[in-house]
Short mmCIF file of C-alpha atoms and ligand atoms in Angstrom, two decimals:
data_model
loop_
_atom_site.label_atom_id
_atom_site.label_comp_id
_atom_site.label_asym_id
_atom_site.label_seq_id
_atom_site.Cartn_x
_atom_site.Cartn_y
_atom_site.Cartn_z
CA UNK A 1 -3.63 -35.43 31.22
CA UNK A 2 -2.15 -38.45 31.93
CA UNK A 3 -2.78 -41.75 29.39
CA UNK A 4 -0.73 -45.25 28.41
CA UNK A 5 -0.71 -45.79 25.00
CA UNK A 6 -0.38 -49.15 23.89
CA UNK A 7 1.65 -49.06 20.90
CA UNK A 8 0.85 -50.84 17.72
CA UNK A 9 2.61 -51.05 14.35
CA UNK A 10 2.89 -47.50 12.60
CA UNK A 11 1.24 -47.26 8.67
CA UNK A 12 -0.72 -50.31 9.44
CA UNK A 13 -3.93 -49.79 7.55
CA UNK A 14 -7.16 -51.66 7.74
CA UNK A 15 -10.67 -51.61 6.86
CA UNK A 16 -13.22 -50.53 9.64
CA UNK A 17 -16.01 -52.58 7.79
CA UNK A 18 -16.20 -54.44 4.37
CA UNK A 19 -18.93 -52.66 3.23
CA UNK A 20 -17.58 -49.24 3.52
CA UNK A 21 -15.58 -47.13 1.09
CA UNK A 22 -12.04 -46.56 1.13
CA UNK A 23 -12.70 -43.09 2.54
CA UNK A 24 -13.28 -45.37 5.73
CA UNK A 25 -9.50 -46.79 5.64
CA UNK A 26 -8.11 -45.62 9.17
CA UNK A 27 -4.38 -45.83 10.05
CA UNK A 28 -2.96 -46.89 13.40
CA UNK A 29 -0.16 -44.79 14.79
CA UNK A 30 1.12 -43.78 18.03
CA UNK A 31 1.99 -40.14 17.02
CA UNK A 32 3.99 -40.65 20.73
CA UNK A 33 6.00 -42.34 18.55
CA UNK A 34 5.91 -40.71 15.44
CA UNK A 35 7.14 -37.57 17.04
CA UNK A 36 10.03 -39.25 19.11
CA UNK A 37 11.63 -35.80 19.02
CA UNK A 38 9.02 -34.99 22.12
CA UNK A 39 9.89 -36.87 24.93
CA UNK A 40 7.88 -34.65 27.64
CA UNK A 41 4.43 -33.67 26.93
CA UNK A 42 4.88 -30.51 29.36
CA UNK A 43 8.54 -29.18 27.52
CA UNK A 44 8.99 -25.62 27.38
CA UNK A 45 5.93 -23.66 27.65
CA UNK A 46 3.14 -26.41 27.51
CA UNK A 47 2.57 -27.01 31.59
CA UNK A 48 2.42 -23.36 32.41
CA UNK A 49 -0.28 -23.77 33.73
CA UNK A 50 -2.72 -27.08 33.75
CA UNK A 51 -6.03 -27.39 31.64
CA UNK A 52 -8.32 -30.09 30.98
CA UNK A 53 -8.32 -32.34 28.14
CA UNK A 54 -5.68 -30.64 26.41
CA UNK A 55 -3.84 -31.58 23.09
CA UNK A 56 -0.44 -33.74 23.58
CA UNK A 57 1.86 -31.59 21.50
CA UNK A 58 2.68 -34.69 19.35
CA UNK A 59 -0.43 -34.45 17.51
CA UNK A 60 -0.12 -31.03 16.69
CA UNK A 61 3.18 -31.28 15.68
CA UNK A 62 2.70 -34.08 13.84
CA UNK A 63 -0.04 -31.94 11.99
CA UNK A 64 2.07 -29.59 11.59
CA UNK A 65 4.83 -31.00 9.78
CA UNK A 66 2.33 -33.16 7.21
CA UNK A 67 -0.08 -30.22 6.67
CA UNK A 68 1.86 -27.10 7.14
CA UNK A 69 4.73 -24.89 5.73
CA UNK A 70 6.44 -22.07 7.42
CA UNK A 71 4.69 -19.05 7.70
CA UNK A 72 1.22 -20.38 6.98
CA UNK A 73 -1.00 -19.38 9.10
CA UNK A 74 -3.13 -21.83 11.29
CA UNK A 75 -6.69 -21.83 13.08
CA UNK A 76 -7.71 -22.86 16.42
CA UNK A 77 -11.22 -22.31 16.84
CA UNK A 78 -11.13 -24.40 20.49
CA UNK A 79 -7.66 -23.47 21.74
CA UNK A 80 -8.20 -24.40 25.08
CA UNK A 81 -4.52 -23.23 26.64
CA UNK A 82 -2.96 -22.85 23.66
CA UNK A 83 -1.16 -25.82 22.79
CA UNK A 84 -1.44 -25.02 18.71
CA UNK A 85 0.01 -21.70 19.27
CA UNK A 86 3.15 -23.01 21.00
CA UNK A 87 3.75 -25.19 18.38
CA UNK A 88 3.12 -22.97 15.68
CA UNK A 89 5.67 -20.76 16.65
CA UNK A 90 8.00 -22.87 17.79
CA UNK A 91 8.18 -24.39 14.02
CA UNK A 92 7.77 -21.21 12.34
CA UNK A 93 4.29 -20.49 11.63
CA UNK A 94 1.39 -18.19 12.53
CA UNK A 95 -1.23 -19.30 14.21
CA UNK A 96 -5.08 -17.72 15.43
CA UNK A 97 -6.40 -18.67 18.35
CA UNK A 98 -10.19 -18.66 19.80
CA UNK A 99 -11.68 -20.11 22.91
CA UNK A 100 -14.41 -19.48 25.07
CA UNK A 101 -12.45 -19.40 28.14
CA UNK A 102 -10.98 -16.56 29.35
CA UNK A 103 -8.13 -18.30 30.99
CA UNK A 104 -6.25 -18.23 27.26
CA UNK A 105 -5.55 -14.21 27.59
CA UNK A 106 -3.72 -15.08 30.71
CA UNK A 107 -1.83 -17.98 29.88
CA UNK A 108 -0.79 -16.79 25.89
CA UNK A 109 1.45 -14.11 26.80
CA UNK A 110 3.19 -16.52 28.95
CA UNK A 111 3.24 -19.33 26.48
CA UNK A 112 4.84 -17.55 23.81
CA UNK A 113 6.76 -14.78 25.24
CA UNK A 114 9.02 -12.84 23.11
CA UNK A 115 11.39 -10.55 24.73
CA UNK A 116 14.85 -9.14 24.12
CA UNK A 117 16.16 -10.36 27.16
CA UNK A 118 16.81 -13.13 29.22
CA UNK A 119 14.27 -13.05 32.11
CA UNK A 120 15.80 -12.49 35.28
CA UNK A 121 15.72 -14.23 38.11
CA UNK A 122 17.13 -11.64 40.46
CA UNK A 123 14.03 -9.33 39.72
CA UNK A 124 11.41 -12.33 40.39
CA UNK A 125 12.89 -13.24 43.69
CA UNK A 126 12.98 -9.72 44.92
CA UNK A 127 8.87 -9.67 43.79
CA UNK A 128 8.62 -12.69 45.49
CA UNK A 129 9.83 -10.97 48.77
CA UNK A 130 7.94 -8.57 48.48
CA UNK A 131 4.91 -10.07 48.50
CA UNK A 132 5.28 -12.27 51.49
CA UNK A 133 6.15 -8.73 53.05
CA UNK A 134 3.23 -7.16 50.90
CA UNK A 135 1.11 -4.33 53.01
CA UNK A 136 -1.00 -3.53 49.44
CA UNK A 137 -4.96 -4.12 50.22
CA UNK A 138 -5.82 -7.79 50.09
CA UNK A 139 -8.10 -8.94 46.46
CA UNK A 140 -10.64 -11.08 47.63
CA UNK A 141 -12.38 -12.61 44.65
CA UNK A 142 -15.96 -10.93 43.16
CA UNK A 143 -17.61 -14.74 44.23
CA UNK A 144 -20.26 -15.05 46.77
CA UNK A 145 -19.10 -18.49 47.40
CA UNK A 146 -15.36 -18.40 47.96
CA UNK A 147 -15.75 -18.62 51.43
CA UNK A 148 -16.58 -22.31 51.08
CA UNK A 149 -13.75 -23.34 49.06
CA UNK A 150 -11.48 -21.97 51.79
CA UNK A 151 -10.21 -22.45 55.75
CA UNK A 152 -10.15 -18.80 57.03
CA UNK A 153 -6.38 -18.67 57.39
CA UNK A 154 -5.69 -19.76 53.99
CA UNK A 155 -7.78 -17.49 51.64
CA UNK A 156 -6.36 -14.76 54.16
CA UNK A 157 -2.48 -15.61 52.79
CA UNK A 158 -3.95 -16.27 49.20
CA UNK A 159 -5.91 -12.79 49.30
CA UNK A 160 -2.78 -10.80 50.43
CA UNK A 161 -0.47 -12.45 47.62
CA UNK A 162 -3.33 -11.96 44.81
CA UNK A 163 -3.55 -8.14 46.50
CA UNK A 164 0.05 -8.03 45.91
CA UNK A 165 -0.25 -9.37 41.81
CA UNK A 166 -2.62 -6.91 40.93
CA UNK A 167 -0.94 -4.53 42.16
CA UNK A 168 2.42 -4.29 40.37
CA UNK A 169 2.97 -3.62 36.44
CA UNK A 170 1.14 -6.26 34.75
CA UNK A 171 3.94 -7.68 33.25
CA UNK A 172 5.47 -11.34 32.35
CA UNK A 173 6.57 -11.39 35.95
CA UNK A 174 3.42 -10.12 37.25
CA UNK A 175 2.16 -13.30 34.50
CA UNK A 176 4.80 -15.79 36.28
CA UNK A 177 3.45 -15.08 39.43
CA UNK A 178 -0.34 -15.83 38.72
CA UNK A 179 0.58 -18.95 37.04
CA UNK A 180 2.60 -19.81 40.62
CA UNK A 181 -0.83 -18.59 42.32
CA UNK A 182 -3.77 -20.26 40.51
CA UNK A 183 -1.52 -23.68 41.23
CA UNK A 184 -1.58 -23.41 45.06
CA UNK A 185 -5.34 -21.35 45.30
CA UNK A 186 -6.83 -25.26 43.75
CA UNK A 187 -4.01 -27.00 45.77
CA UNK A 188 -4.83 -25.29 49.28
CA UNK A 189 -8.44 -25.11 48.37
CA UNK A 190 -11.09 -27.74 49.32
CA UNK A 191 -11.67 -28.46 46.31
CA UNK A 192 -10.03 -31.73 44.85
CA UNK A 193 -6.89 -30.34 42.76
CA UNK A 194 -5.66 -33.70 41.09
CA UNK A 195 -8.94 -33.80 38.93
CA UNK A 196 -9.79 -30.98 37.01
CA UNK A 197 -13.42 -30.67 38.04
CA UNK A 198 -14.35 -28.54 41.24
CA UNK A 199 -15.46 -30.57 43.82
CA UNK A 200 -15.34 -30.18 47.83
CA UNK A 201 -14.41 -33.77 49.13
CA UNK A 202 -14.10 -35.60 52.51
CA UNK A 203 -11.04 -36.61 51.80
CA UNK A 204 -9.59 -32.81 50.68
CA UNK A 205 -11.24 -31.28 53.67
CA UNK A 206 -9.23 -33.68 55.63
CA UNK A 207 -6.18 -33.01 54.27
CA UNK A 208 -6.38 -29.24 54.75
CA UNK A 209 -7.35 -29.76 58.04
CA UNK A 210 -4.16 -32.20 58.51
CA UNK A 211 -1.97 -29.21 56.20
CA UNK A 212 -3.31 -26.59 59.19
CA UNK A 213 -1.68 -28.69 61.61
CA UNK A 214 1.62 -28.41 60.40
CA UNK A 215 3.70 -25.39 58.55
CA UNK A 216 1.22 -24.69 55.40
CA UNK A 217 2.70 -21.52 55.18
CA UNK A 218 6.20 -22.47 54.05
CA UNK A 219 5.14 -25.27 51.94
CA UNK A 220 2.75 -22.82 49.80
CA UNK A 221 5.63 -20.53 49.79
CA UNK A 222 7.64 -23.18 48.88
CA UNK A 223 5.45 -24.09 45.92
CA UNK A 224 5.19 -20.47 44.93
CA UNK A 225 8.56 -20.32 44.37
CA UNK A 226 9.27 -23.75 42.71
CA UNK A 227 6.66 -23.03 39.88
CA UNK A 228 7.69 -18.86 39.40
CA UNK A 229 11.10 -20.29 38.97
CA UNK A 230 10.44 -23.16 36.49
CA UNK A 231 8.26 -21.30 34.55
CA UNK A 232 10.89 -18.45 34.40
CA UNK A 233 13.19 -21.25 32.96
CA UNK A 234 10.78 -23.01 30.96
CA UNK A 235 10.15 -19.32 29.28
CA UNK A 236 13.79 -18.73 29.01
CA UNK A 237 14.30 -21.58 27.02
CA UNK A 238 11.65 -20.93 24.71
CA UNK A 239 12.94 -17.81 23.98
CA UNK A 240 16.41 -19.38 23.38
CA UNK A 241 14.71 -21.70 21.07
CA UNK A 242 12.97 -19.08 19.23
CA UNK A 243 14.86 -16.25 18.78
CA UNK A 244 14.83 -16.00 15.16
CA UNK A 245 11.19 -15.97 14.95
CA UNK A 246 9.03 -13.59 13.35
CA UNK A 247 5.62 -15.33 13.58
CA UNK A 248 2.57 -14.17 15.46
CA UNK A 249 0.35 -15.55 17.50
CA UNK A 250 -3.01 -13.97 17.53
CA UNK A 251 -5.38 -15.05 20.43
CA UNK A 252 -8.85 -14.22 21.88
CA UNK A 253 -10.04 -15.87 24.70
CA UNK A 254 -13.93 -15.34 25.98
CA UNK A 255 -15.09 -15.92 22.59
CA UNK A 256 -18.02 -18.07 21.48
CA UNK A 257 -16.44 -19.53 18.37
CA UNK A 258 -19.89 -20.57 17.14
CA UNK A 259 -20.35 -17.02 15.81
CA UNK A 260 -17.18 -15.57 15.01
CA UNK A 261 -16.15 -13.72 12.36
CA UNK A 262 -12.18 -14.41 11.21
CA UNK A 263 -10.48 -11.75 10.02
CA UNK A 264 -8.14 -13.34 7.60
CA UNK A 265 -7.80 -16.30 5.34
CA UNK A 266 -6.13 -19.47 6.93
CA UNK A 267 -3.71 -22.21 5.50
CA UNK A 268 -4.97 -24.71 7.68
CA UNK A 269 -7.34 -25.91 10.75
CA UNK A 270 -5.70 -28.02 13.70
CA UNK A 271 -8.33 -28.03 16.53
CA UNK A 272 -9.62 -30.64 18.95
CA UNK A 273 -13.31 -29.47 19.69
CA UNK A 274 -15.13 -30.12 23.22
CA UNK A 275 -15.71 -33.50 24.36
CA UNK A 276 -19.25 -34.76 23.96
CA UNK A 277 -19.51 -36.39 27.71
CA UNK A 278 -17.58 -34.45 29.56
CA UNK A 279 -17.91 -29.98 28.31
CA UNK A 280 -17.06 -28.42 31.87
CA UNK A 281 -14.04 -26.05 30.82
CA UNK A 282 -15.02 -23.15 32.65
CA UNK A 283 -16.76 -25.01 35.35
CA UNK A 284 -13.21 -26.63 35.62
CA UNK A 285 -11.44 -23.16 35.76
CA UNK A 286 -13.46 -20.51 37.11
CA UNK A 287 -11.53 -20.86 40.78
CA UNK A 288 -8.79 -19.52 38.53
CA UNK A 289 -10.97 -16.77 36.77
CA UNK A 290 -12.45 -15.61 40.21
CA UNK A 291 -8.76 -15.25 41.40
CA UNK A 292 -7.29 -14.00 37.84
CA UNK A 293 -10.37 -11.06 38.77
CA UNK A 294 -12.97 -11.95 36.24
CA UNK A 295 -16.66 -11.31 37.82
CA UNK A 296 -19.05 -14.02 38.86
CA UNK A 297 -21.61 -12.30 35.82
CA UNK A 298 -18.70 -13.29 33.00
CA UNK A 299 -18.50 -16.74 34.62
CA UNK A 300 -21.90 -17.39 34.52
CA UNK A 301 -22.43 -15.64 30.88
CA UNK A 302 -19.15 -18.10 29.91
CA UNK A 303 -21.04 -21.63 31.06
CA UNK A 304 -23.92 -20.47 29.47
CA UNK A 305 -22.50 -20.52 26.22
CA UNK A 306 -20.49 -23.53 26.64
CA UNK A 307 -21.07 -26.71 24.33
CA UNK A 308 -23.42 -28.09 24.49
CA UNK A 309 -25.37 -26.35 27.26
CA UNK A 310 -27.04 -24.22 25.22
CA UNK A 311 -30.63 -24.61 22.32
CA UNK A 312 -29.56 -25.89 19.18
CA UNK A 313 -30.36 -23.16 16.09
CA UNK A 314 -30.76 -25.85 13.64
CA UNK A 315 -30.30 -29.53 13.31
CA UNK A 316 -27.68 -31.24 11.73
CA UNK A 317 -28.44 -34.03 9.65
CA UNK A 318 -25.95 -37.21 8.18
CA UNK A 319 -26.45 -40.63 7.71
CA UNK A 320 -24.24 -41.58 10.98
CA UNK A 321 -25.71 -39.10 12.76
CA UNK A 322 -29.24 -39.71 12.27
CA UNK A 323 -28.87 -43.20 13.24
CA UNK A 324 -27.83 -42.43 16.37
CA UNK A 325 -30.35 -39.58 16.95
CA UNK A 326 -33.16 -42.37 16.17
CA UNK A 327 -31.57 -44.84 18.54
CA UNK A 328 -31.46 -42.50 21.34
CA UNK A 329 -34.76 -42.31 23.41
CA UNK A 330 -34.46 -39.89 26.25
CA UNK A 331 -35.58 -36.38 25.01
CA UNK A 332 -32.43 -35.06 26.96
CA UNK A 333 -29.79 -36.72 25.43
CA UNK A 334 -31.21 -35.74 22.00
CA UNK A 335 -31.40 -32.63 22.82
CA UNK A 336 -27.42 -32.59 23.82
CA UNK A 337 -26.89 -34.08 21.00
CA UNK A 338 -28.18 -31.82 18.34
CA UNK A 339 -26.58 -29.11 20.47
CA UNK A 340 -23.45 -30.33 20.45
CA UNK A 341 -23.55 -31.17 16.63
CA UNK A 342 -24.58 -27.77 15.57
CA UNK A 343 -22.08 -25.63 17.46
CA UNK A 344 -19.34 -27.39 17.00
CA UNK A 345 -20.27 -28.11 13.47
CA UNK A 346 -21.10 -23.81 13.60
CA UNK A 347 -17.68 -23.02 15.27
CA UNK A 348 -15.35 -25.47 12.75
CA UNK A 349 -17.52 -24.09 9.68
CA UNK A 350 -16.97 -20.60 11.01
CA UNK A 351 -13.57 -21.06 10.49
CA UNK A 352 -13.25 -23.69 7.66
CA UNK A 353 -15.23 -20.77 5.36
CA UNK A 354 -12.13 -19.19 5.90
CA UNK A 355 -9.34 -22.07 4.55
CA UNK A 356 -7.41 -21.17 1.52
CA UNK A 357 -8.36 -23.49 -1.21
CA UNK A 358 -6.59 -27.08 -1.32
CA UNK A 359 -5.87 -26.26 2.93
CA UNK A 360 -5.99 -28.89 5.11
CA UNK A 361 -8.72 -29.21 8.13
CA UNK A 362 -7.34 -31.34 11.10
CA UNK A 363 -9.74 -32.40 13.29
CA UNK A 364 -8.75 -34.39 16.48
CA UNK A 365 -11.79 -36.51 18.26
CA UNK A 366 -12.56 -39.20 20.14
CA UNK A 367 -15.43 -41.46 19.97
CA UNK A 368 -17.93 -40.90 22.77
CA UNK A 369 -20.89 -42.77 23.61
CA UNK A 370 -24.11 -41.16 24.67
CA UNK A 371 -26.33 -43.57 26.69
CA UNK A 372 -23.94 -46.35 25.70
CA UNK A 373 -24.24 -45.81 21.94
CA UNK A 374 -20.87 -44.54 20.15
CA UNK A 375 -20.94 -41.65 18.05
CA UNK A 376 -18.25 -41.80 15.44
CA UNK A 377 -17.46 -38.20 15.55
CA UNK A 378 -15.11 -38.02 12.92
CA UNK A 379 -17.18 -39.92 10.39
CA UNK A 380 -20.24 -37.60 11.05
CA UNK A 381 -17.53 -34.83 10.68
CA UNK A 382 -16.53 -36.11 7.38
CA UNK A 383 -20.05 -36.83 5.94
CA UNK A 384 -21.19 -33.33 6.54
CA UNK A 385 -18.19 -31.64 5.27
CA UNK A 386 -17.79 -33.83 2.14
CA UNK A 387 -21.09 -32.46 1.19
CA UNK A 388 -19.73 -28.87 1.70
CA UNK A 389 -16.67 -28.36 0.16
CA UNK A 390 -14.12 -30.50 1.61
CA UNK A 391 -13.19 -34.13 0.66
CA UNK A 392 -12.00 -36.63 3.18
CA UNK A 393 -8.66 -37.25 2.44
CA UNK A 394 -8.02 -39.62 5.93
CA UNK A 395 -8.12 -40.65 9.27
CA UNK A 396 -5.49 -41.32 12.05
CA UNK A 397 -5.87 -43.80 14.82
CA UNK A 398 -4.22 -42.94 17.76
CA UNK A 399 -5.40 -45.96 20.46
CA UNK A 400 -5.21 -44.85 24.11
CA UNK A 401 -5.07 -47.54 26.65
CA UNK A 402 -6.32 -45.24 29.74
CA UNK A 403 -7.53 -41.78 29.64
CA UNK A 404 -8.98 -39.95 32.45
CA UNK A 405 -10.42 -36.68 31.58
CA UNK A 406 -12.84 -35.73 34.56
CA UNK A 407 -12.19 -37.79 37.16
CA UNK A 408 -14.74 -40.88 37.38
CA UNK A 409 -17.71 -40.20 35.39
CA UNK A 410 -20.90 -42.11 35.77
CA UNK A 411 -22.10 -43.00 32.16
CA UNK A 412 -22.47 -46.19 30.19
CA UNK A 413 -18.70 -45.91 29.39
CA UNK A 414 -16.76 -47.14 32.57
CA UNK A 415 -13.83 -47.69 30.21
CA UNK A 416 -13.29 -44.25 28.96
CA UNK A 417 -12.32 -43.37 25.47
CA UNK A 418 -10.24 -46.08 23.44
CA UNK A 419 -8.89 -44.51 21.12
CA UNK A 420 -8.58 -40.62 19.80
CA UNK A 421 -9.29 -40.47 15.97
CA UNK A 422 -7.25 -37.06 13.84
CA UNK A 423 -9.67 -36.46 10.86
CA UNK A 424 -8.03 -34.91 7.47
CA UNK A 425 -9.93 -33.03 4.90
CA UNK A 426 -9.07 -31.08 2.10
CA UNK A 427 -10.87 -28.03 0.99
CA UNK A 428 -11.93 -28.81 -3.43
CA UNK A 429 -13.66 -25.78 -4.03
CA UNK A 430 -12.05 -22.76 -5.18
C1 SAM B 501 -10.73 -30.21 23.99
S1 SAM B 501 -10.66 -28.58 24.61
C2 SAM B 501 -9.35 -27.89 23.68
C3 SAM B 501 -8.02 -28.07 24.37
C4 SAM B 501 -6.86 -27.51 23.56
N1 SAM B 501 -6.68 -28.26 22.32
C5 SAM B 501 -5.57 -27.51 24.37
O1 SAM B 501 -4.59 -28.14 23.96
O2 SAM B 501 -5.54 -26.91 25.45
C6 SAM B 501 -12.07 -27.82 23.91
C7 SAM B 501 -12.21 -26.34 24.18
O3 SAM B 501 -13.45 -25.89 23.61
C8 SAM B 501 -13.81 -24.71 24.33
N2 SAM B 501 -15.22 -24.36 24.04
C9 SAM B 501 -16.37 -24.90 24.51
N3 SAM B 501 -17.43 -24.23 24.02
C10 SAM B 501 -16.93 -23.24 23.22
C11 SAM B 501 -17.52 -22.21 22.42
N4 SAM B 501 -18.85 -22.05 22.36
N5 SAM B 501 -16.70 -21.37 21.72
C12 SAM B 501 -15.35 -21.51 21.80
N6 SAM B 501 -14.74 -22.46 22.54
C13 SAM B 501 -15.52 -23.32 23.23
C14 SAM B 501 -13.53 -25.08 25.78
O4 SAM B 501 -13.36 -23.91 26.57
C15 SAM B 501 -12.24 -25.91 25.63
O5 SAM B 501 -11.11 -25.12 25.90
#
């Protein structure tokens, strides 16, 4: 995700409004900055393979290093693709993982491969030959629609290659490979591949017409090879980086957090929960779980239980909150609201029961606005967990100057987001 930050003067604090507490003191960083050690949002592992609205590893890091020691072990209750796990292991610590999309059991093993041996690139090359050359039966997805994201010729070629995936030992190459495939299966699609959402467009249609013209097959080929190749690096030199680790990474993808059960106790929470505005994850990626061979029925049962599609079981209640329940007048929005409220609220508690006393929860938000209201998600965050357990301890401002997460979205926000907020409490009780 791309996004300008404007910078502004790091441990600047200031008071929201004078007649708050000092809980409400908020401090201005650029964690860009504070984590000059990352130059590249996408180094090593992170850009296997693209997600939406996915963490910049500075944050996490940055989390990491003020809230964590080595070897503690750290929850993820919306992992998304995984960006806490990479950086837990990469600085020495555990980390548990949960999403609801499936697309994190693919991309994981990937992301934190840990192997013996250089990778080679003899071995992928020769795969790569043979699947251009590939006679194995062709996979065409389990999705009644695929026909209409596709010209003929092109989910022919894309059928043949995924044929060919399946069909070998489902191993890191075999993982290389499908990362190579789900890039050009959006790219030669209809569907618009620079924004995350699936959407057939004039303008894509004509360009795949134009693409037809000329030698498509090469250039996917080409594309194929590019990505199996940098990834194959990119995973070499996390190993290199690595290879006196002994953490874990534990991850389950397909999971609705808002009713798990974690098995163990946690040192701390780093998580950035679904967007209010904009929750279309799976919408987003199911071209890639069709292809990846996940059935149409998983899909659908997925988006069903995506936040904040789905009946509230109870309504949360703080003072922020409330007033912006009582502003809001369509029935709808309301009823997205107190959806979204109580399972994210369910999903963090789920795994906030399960901090160590004195851990640290790390929260990372923005402030969207529902029918042009804001809701200040991280103070209705804090006000419901400093009633439970947890005191706020503070708040990080990191101020974005453009932020595109779904392409242009019509709501009473044409500006987007302005700035992303990182909430810290501390678990009291004992
Ligand atoms: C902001 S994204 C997290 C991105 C992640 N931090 C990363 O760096 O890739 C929020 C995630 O919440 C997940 N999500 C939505 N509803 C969920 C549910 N009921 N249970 C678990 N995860 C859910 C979405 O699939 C999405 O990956």
């Amino acid at each position: 995700m791309e996004e300008q930050l404007t910078l502004f003067p790091i441990d600047t604090e200031f008071e929201v409004s004078k007649e708050r507490t000092t809980s409400d003191k908020i401090q201005l960083v650029s964690f860009r900055e504070l984590i000059y050690e990352i130059t590249d949002t996408g180094y090593l592992t992170h850009a296997i393979v693209s997600y939406p609205a996915k963490f910049i590893p500075q944050v996490v890091r940055y989390a990491i290093n003020t809230y964590t020691k080595e070897d503690d072990w750290i929850i993820d209750p919306f992992a998304g693709s995984g960006t806490v796990g990479v950086e837990a292991y990469l600085c020495k610590r555990n980390a548990i993982l949960y999403d609801l999309n499936l697309l994190l059991n693919h991309i994981m093993p990937l992301k934190v491969y840990r192997g013996e041996e250089r990778l080679s690139k003899e071995h992928l090359c020769n795969l790569l030959d043979s699947m251009q050359n590939n006679q194995t039966p062709p996979f065409t997805p389990a999705w009644s629609n695929v026909e209409y994201w596709y010209a003929p010729e092109i989910l022919t070629l894309l059928s043949q290659y995924w044929g060919f995936v399946h069909n070998i030992d489902q191993d890191v190459y075999a993982g290389i490979i499908k990362a190579a495939l789900i890039k050009v299966s959006k790219r030669f699609s209809y569907t618009e591949h620079r924004t995350p959402k699936l959407a057939r467009s004039k303008r894509k249609l004509a360009a795949i017409d134009e693409l037809l013209q000329q030698n498509w097959q090469e250039q996917l080929n080409q594309i194929v090879h590019d990505h199996c190749l940098k990834t194959l690096t990119d995973i070499n030199n996390f190993m290199m980086h690595t290879r006196h680790h002994q953490n874990q990474v534990e991850f389950q993808g397909g999971v609705d957090s808002s009713y798990i059960e974690v098995p163990r106790e946690c040192d701390t929470l780093i998580t950035s929960p679904p967007y209010l505005q904009a929750q279309e994850y799976i919408r987003s990626t199911k071209l890639d779980l069709f292809w990846l061979g996940h059935t149409e029925d998983e899909v659908r049962e997925l988006s069903r239980l995506e936040i904040p599609y789905r009946k509230a079981d109870r309504i949360i209640h703080t003072e922020t909150l409330d007033k912006v329940r009582e502003k809001l007048t369509r029935k709808d929005l309301i009823n997205r609201l107190d959806s979204y409220f109580c399972h994210t609220i369910n999903a963090l508690e789920n795994a906030m029961n399960r901090l160590k006393p004195n851990a640290a929860a790390c929260i990372f938000v923005g402030n969207p606005r529902i029918d042009g209201i804001t809701v200040e998600l991280w103070r209705i965050l804090s006000e419901y967990w400093t009633e439970r357990g947890f005191s706020h301890e503070k708040v990080y401002e990191d101020r974005i100057k453009t932020r595109q997460l779904f392409g242009v979205r019509k709501n009473k926000n044409p500006d987007g987001m302005k700035s992303e907020f990182l909430l810290i409490l501390r678990k009291t009780d004992a």
